[in-house]
Amino acid sequence: MTEPTPGDGPPRKNALGRMRDRFFGLGPKRRDEPPRPRRLSPEQTRLATAGLELAGGILLFAAAGYGLDRLLGTDPVLLIALAVLGMVGGLYRLIRAAQPPSK
């Protein structure tokens, strides 16, 4: 095996190193590849927020139901009822957010 000369450039990487560099944006980019968006679009942000509201609503209402069940001694009744209520409310908000905005 011969020693690399200074004009040969950097040593070649294996396939895993190339994939890692492409994943983290460190490697060379192809010219025909469009630039990656650096931020979410307003629509993506709106939908992501709606998804978080769905999960948060379910968790918040389920936690409230659990606390009320412990206080009143009605084991899983209020937990289930309030979790379903949180799910319905969260799905309503998600469906409203997924519809295109009216002009």
Short mmCIF file of N, CA and C in Angstrom, two decimals:
data_model
loop_
_atom_site.label_atom_id
_atom_site.label_comp_id
_atom_site.label_asym_id
_atom_site.label_seq_id
_atom_site.Cartn_x
_atom_site.Cartn_y
_atom_site.Cartn_z
N MET A 1 0.85 -1.17 0.00
CA MET A 1 0.00 0.00 0.00
C MET A 1 0.90 1.23 0.00
N THR A 2 0.53 2.20 -0.78
CA THR A 2 1.37 3.38 -0.91
C THR A 2 0.86 4.48 0.00
N GLU A 3 1.74 5.35 0.37
CA GLU A 3 1.38 6.51 1.20
C GLU A 3 0.60 7.51 0.36
N PRO A 4 -0.44 8.12 0.92
CA PRO A 4 -1.16 9.12 0.13
C PRO A 4 -0.31 10.37 -0.03
N THR A 5 -0.38 10.93 -1.21
CA THR A 5 0.35 12.17 -1.46
C THR A 5 -0.53 13.35 -1.07
N PRO A 6 0.05 14.52 -0.82
CA PRO A 6 -0.75 15.66 -0.40
C PRO A 6 -1.83 16.05 -1.40
N GLY A 7 -1.71 15.72 -2.66
CA GLY A 7 -2.70 16.10 -3.65
C GLY A 7 -3.88 15.15 -3.73
N ASP A 8 -3.84 14.04 -2.99
CA ASP A 8 -4.91 13.05 -3.07
C ASP A 8 -6.19 13.49 -2.35
N GLY A 9 -6.14 14.45 -1.49
CA GLY A 9 -7.33 14.90 -0.76
C GLY A 9 -7.52 14.11 0.52
N PRO A 10 -8.64 14.29 1.16
CA PRO A 10 -8.87 13.61 2.43
C PRO A 10 -9.07 12.11 2.21
N PRO A 11 -8.81 11.32 3.24
CA PRO A 11 -8.99 9.88 3.09
C PRO A 11 -10.47 9.55 2.85
N ARG A 12 -10.72 8.49 2.12
CA ARG A 12 -12.09 8.09 1.81
C ARG A 12 -12.74 7.50 3.05
N LYS A 13 -14.04 7.74 3.17
CA LYS A 13 -14.79 7.21 4.31
C LYS A 13 -15.54 5.96 3.89
N ASN A 14 -15.85 5.14 4.87
CA ASN A 14 -16.66 3.97 4.59
C ASN A 14 -18.12 4.39 4.44
N ALA A 15 -18.99 3.45 4.12
CA ALA A 15 -20.40 3.77 3.85
C ALA A 15 -21.08 4.35 5.09
N LEU A 16 -20.77 3.84 6.27
CA LEU A 16 -21.39 4.35 7.49
C LEU A 16 -20.98 5.79 7.75
N GLY A 17 -19.72 6.12 7.51
CA GLY A 17 -19.26 7.50 7.69
C GLY A 17 -19.93 8.45 6.72
N ARG A 18 -20.13 7.99 5.47
CA ARG A 18 -20.81 8.83 4.48
C ARG A 18 -22.27 9.03 4.86
N MET A 19 -22.94 7.96 5.33
CA MET A 19 -24.34 8.10 5.73
C MET A 19 -24.47 9.04 6.92
N ARG A 20 -23.56 8.92 7.87
CA ARG A 20 -23.60 9.79 9.05
C ARG A 20 -23.42 11.24 8.64
N ASP A 21 -22.48 11.49 7.74
CA ASP A 21 -22.25 12.86 7.29
C ASP A 21 -23.46 13.41 6.53
N ARG A 22 -24.11 12.58 5.71
CA ARG A 22 -25.29 13.03 4.99
C ARG A 22 -26.44 13.30 5.96
N PHE A 23 -26.59 12.44 6.97
CA PHE A 23 -27.68 12.60 7.94
C PHE A 23 -27.52 13.89 8.74
N PHE A 24 -26.33 14.19 9.16
CA PHE A 24 -26.09 15.39 9.96
C PHE A 24 -25.77 16.61 9.10
N GLY A 25 -25.78 16.46 7.80
CA GLY A 25 -25.55 17.60 6.91
C GLY A 25 -24.09 18.01 6.82
N LEU A 26 -23.18 17.08 7.08
CA LEU A 26 -21.77 17.42 7.05
C LEU A 26 -21.11 17.14 5.71
N GLY A 27 -21.71 16.23 4.95
CA GLY A 27 -21.07 15.81 3.71
C GLY A 27 -21.40 16.74 2.56
N PRO A 28 -20.78 16.48 1.42
CA PRO A 28 -21.04 17.32 0.25
C PRO A 28 -22.47 17.09 -0.24
N LYS A 29 -23.07 18.14 -0.75
CA LYS A 29 -24.44 18.05 -1.23
C LYS A 29 -24.43 17.93 -2.74
N ARG A 30 -25.43 17.23 -3.25
CA ARG A 30 -25.58 17.13 -4.69
C ARG A 30 -26.10 18.45 -5.22
N ARG A 31 -25.74 18.77 -6.42
CA ARG A 31 -26.16 20.05 -7.00
C ARG A 31 -27.64 20.07 -7.34
N ASP A 32 -28.20 18.92 -7.71
CA ASP A 32 -29.60 18.90 -8.08
C ASP A 32 -30.52 18.75 -6.87
N GLU A 33 -29.95 18.61 -5.69
CA GLU A 33 -30.75 18.45 -4.48
C GLU A 33 -31.25 19.81 -4.00
N PRO A 34 -32.58 19.95 -3.78
CA PRO A 34 -33.08 21.25 -3.31
C PRO A 34 -32.60 21.52 -1.88
N PRO A 35 -32.46 22.77 -1.53
CA PRO A 35 -32.02 23.08 -0.17
C PRO A 35 -33.08 22.65 0.84
N ARG A 36 -32.62 22.16 1.97
CA ARG A 36 -33.53 21.71 3.02
C ARG A 36 -34.11 22.91 3.75
N PRO A 37 -35.41 22.85 4.05
CA PRO A 37 -35.98 23.97 4.82
C PRO A 37 -35.42 23.95 6.23
N ARG A 38 -35.09 25.10 6.72
CA ARG A 38 -34.51 25.19 8.06
C ARG A 38 -35.57 25.38 9.13
N ARG A 39 -36.75 25.84 8.72
CA ARG A 39 -37.83 26.05 9.67
C ARG A 39 -39.09 25.40 9.15
N LEU A 40 -40.02 25.14 10.07
CA LEU A 40 -41.30 24.60 9.67
C LEU A 40 -42.15 25.70 9.04
N SER A 41 -42.96 25.31 8.09
CA SER A 41 -43.87 26.27 7.50
C SER A 41 -44.97 26.59 8.51
N PRO A 42 -45.70 27.68 8.33
CA PRO A 42 -46.79 28.00 9.27
C PRO A 42 -47.83 26.89 9.36
N GLU A 43 -48.10 26.21 8.23
CA GLU A 43 -49.07 25.12 8.28
C GLU A 43 -48.54 23.95 9.10
N GLN A 44 -47.27 23.61 8.92
CA GLN A 44 -46.68 22.52 9.69
C GLN A 44 -46.67 22.86 11.18
N THR A 45 -46.38 24.10 11.50
CA THR A 45 -46.38 24.53 12.90
C THR A 45 -47.78 24.43 13.49
N ARG A 46 -48.78 24.83 12.72
CA ARG A 46 -50.17 24.78 13.18
C ARG A 46 -50.59 23.34 13.44
N LEU A 47 -50.21 22.41 12.54
CA LEU A 47 -50.59 21.01 12.71
C LEU A 47 -49.82 20.35 13.86
N ALA A 48 -48.56 20.71 14.01
CA ALA A 48 -47.78 20.16 15.12
C ALA A 48 -48.34 20.63 16.45
N THR A 49 -48.76 21.89 16.51
CA THR A 49 -49.36 22.42 17.72
C THR A 49 -50.66 21.71 18.03
N ALA A 50 -51.45 21.44 17.02
CA ALA A 50 -52.72 20.74 17.23
C ALA A 50 -52.49 19.32 17.74
N GLY A 51 -51.46 18.66 17.25
CA GLY A 51 -51.14 17.33 17.74
C GLY A 51 -50.71 17.34 19.20
N LEU A 52 -49.94 18.34 19.56
CA LEU A 52 -49.54 18.47 20.97
C LEU A 52 -50.73 18.81 21.86
N GLU A 53 -51.66 19.61 21.34
CA GLU A 53 -52.87 19.91 22.10
C GLU A 53 -53.70 18.66 22.33
N LEU A 54 -53.76 17.77 21.34
CA LEU A 54 -54.48 16.51 21.49
C LEU A 54 -53.88 15.68 22.62
N ALA A 55 -52.58 15.50 22.57
CA ALA A 55 -51.92 14.69 23.61
C ALA A 55 -52.02 15.37 24.97
N GLY A 56 -51.82 16.67 25.01
CA GLY A 56 -51.89 17.40 26.27
C GLY A 56 -53.29 17.37 26.87
N GLY A 57 -54.30 17.50 26.02
CA GLY A 57 -55.68 17.45 26.50
C GLY A 57 -56.02 16.11 27.12
N ILE A 58 -55.61 15.04 26.46
CA ILE A 58 -55.88 13.71 27.00
C ILE A 58 -55.17 13.54 28.34
N LEU A 59 -53.89 13.91 28.40
CA LEU A 59 -53.14 13.75 29.65
C LEU A 59 -53.70 14.62 30.77
N LEU A 60 -54.05 15.85 30.46
CA LEU A 60 -54.56 16.76 31.48
C LEU A 60 -55.89 16.27 32.04
N PHE A 61 -56.81 15.91 31.16
CA PHE A 61 -58.11 15.44 31.62
C PHE A 61 -58.00 14.09 32.33
N ALA A 62 -57.12 13.20 31.86
CA ALA A 62 -56.93 11.92 32.53
C ALA A 62 -56.34 12.12 33.93
N ALA A 63 -55.41 13.05 34.06
CA ALA A 63 -54.83 13.33 35.38
C ALA A 63 -55.88 13.91 36.32
N ALA A 64 -56.73 14.79 35.79
CA ALA A 64 -57.81 15.35 36.61
C ALA A 64 -58.78 14.24 37.03
N GLY A 65 -59.11 13.35 36.12
CA GLY A 65 -59.99 12.23 36.45
C GLY A 65 -59.37 11.30 37.48
N TYR A 66 -58.08 11.07 37.38
CA TYR A 66 -57.40 10.22 38.36
C TYR A 66 -57.43 10.87 39.74
N GLY A 67 -57.17 12.18 39.78
CA GLY A 67 -57.19 12.88 41.07
C GLY A 67 -58.58 12.89 41.68
N LEU A 68 -59.60 13.13 40.86
CA LEU A 68 -60.96 13.11 41.39
C LEU A 68 -61.38 11.71 41.83
N ASP A 69 -60.94 10.69 41.11
CA ASP A 69 -61.24 9.31 41.52
C ASP A 69 -60.62 9.00 42.87
N ARG A 70 -59.42 9.45 43.11
CA ARG A 70 -58.78 9.21 44.42
C ARG A 70 -59.50 9.96 45.52
N LEU A 71 -59.95 11.19 45.24
CA LEU A 71 -60.67 11.96 46.25
C LEU A 71 -62.04 11.37 46.57
N LEU A 72 -62.77 10.97 45.53
CA LEU A 72 -64.14 10.52 45.72
C LEU A 72 -64.27 9.01 45.88
N GLY A 73 -63.21 8.26 45.62
CA GLY A 73 -63.24 6.81 45.78
C GLY A 73 -64.00 6.10 44.67
N THR A 74 -64.10 6.67 43.51
CA THR A 74 -64.80 6.06 42.38
C THR A 74 -63.79 5.55 41.38
N ASP A 75 -63.13 4.47 41.73
CA ASP A 75 -61.92 4.01 41.03
C ASP A 75 -61.74 4.49 39.59
N PRO A 76 -62.08 3.75 38.54
CA PRO A 76 -61.67 4.25 37.22
C PRO A 76 -62.75 5.05 36.48
N VAL A 77 -63.87 5.34 37.12
CA VAL A 77 -64.99 5.93 36.39
C VAL A 77 -64.65 7.32 35.86
N LEU A 78 -64.22 8.22 36.71
CA LEU A 78 -63.93 9.57 36.27
C LEU A 78 -62.66 9.63 35.42
N LEU A 79 -61.72 8.77 35.69
CA LEU A 79 -60.51 8.71 34.86
C LEU A 79 -60.88 8.42 33.42
N ILE A 80 -61.70 7.41 33.21
CA ILE A 80 -62.09 7.04 31.84
C ILE A 80 -62.96 8.13 31.22
N ALA A 81 -63.92 8.63 31.98
CA ALA A 81 -64.83 9.64 31.43
C ALA A 81 -64.08 10.92 31.03
N LEU A 82 -63.20 11.40 31.89
CA LEU A 82 -62.48 12.62 31.56
C LEU A 82 -61.42 12.40 30.49
N ALA A 83 -60.83 11.21 30.43
CA ALA A 83 -59.88 10.92 29.36
C ALA A 83 -60.58 10.91 28.01
N VAL A 84 -61.78 10.33 27.96
CA VAL A 84 -62.56 10.34 26.72
C VAL A 84 -62.96 11.76 26.36
N LEU A 85 -63.35 12.55 27.35
CA LEU A 85 -63.70 13.95 27.10
C LEU A 85 -62.50 14.73 26.54
N GLY A 86 -61.32 14.51 27.10
CA GLY A 86 -60.10 15.15 26.60
C GLY A 86 -59.78 14.70 25.18
N MET A 87 -60.02 13.42 24.88
CA MET A 87 -59.76 12.92 23.54
C MET A 87 -60.73 13.54 22.53
N VAL A 88 -62.00 13.65 22.90
CA VAL A 88 -62.98 14.25 22.00
C VAL A 88 -62.63 15.72 21.74
N GLY A 89 -62.31 16.44 22.79
CA GLY A 89 -61.94 17.84 22.62
C GLY A 89 -60.68 18.01 21.81
N GLY A 90 -59.68 17.17 22.05
CA GLY A 90 -58.43 17.24 21.29
C GLY A 90 -58.62 16.88 19.83
N LEU A 91 -59.45 15.87 19.55
CA LEU A 91 -59.72 15.51 18.17
C LEU A 91 -60.49 16.61 17.45
N TYR A 92 -61.40 17.25 18.15
CA TYR A 92 -62.13 18.38 17.57
C TYR A 92 -61.15 19.48 17.16
N ARG A 93 -60.23 19.81 18.06
CA ARG A 93 -59.24 20.86 17.75
C ARG A 93 -58.32 20.42 16.61
N LEU A 94 -57.96 19.13 16.57
CA LEU A 94 -57.09 18.62 15.52
C LEU A 94 -57.79 18.68 14.17
N ILE A 95 -59.05 18.30 14.11
CA ILE A 95 -59.79 18.35 12.86
C ILE A 95 -59.96 19.79 12.40
N ARG A 96 -60.26 20.70 13.31
CA ARG A 96 -60.39 22.10 12.95
C ARG A 96 -59.06 22.66 12.42
N ALA A 97 -57.95 22.25 13.02
CA ALA A 97 -56.64 22.76 12.58
C ALA A 97 -56.24 22.16 11.23
N ALA A 98 -56.70 20.94 10.93
CA ALA A 98 -56.32 20.30 9.67
C ALA A 98 -57.08 20.85 8.48
N GLN A 99 -58.21 21.51 8.72
CA GLN A 99 -58.97 22.09 7.62
C GLN A 99 -58.24 23.34 7.12
N PRO A 100 -58.30 23.57 5.83
CA PRO A 100 -57.64 24.78 5.31
C PRO A 100 -58.31 26.04 5.86
N PRO A 101 -57.55 27.05 6.13
CA PRO A 101 -58.15 28.28 6.69
C PRO A 101 -59.09 28.92 5.68
N SER A 102 -60.20 29.44 6.17
CA SER A 102 -61.16 30.08 5.29
C SER A 102 -60.67 31.49 4.93
N LYS A 103 -61.00 31.91 3.73
CA LYS A 103 -60.50 33.21 3.27
C LYS A 103 -61.54 34.27 3.40
#
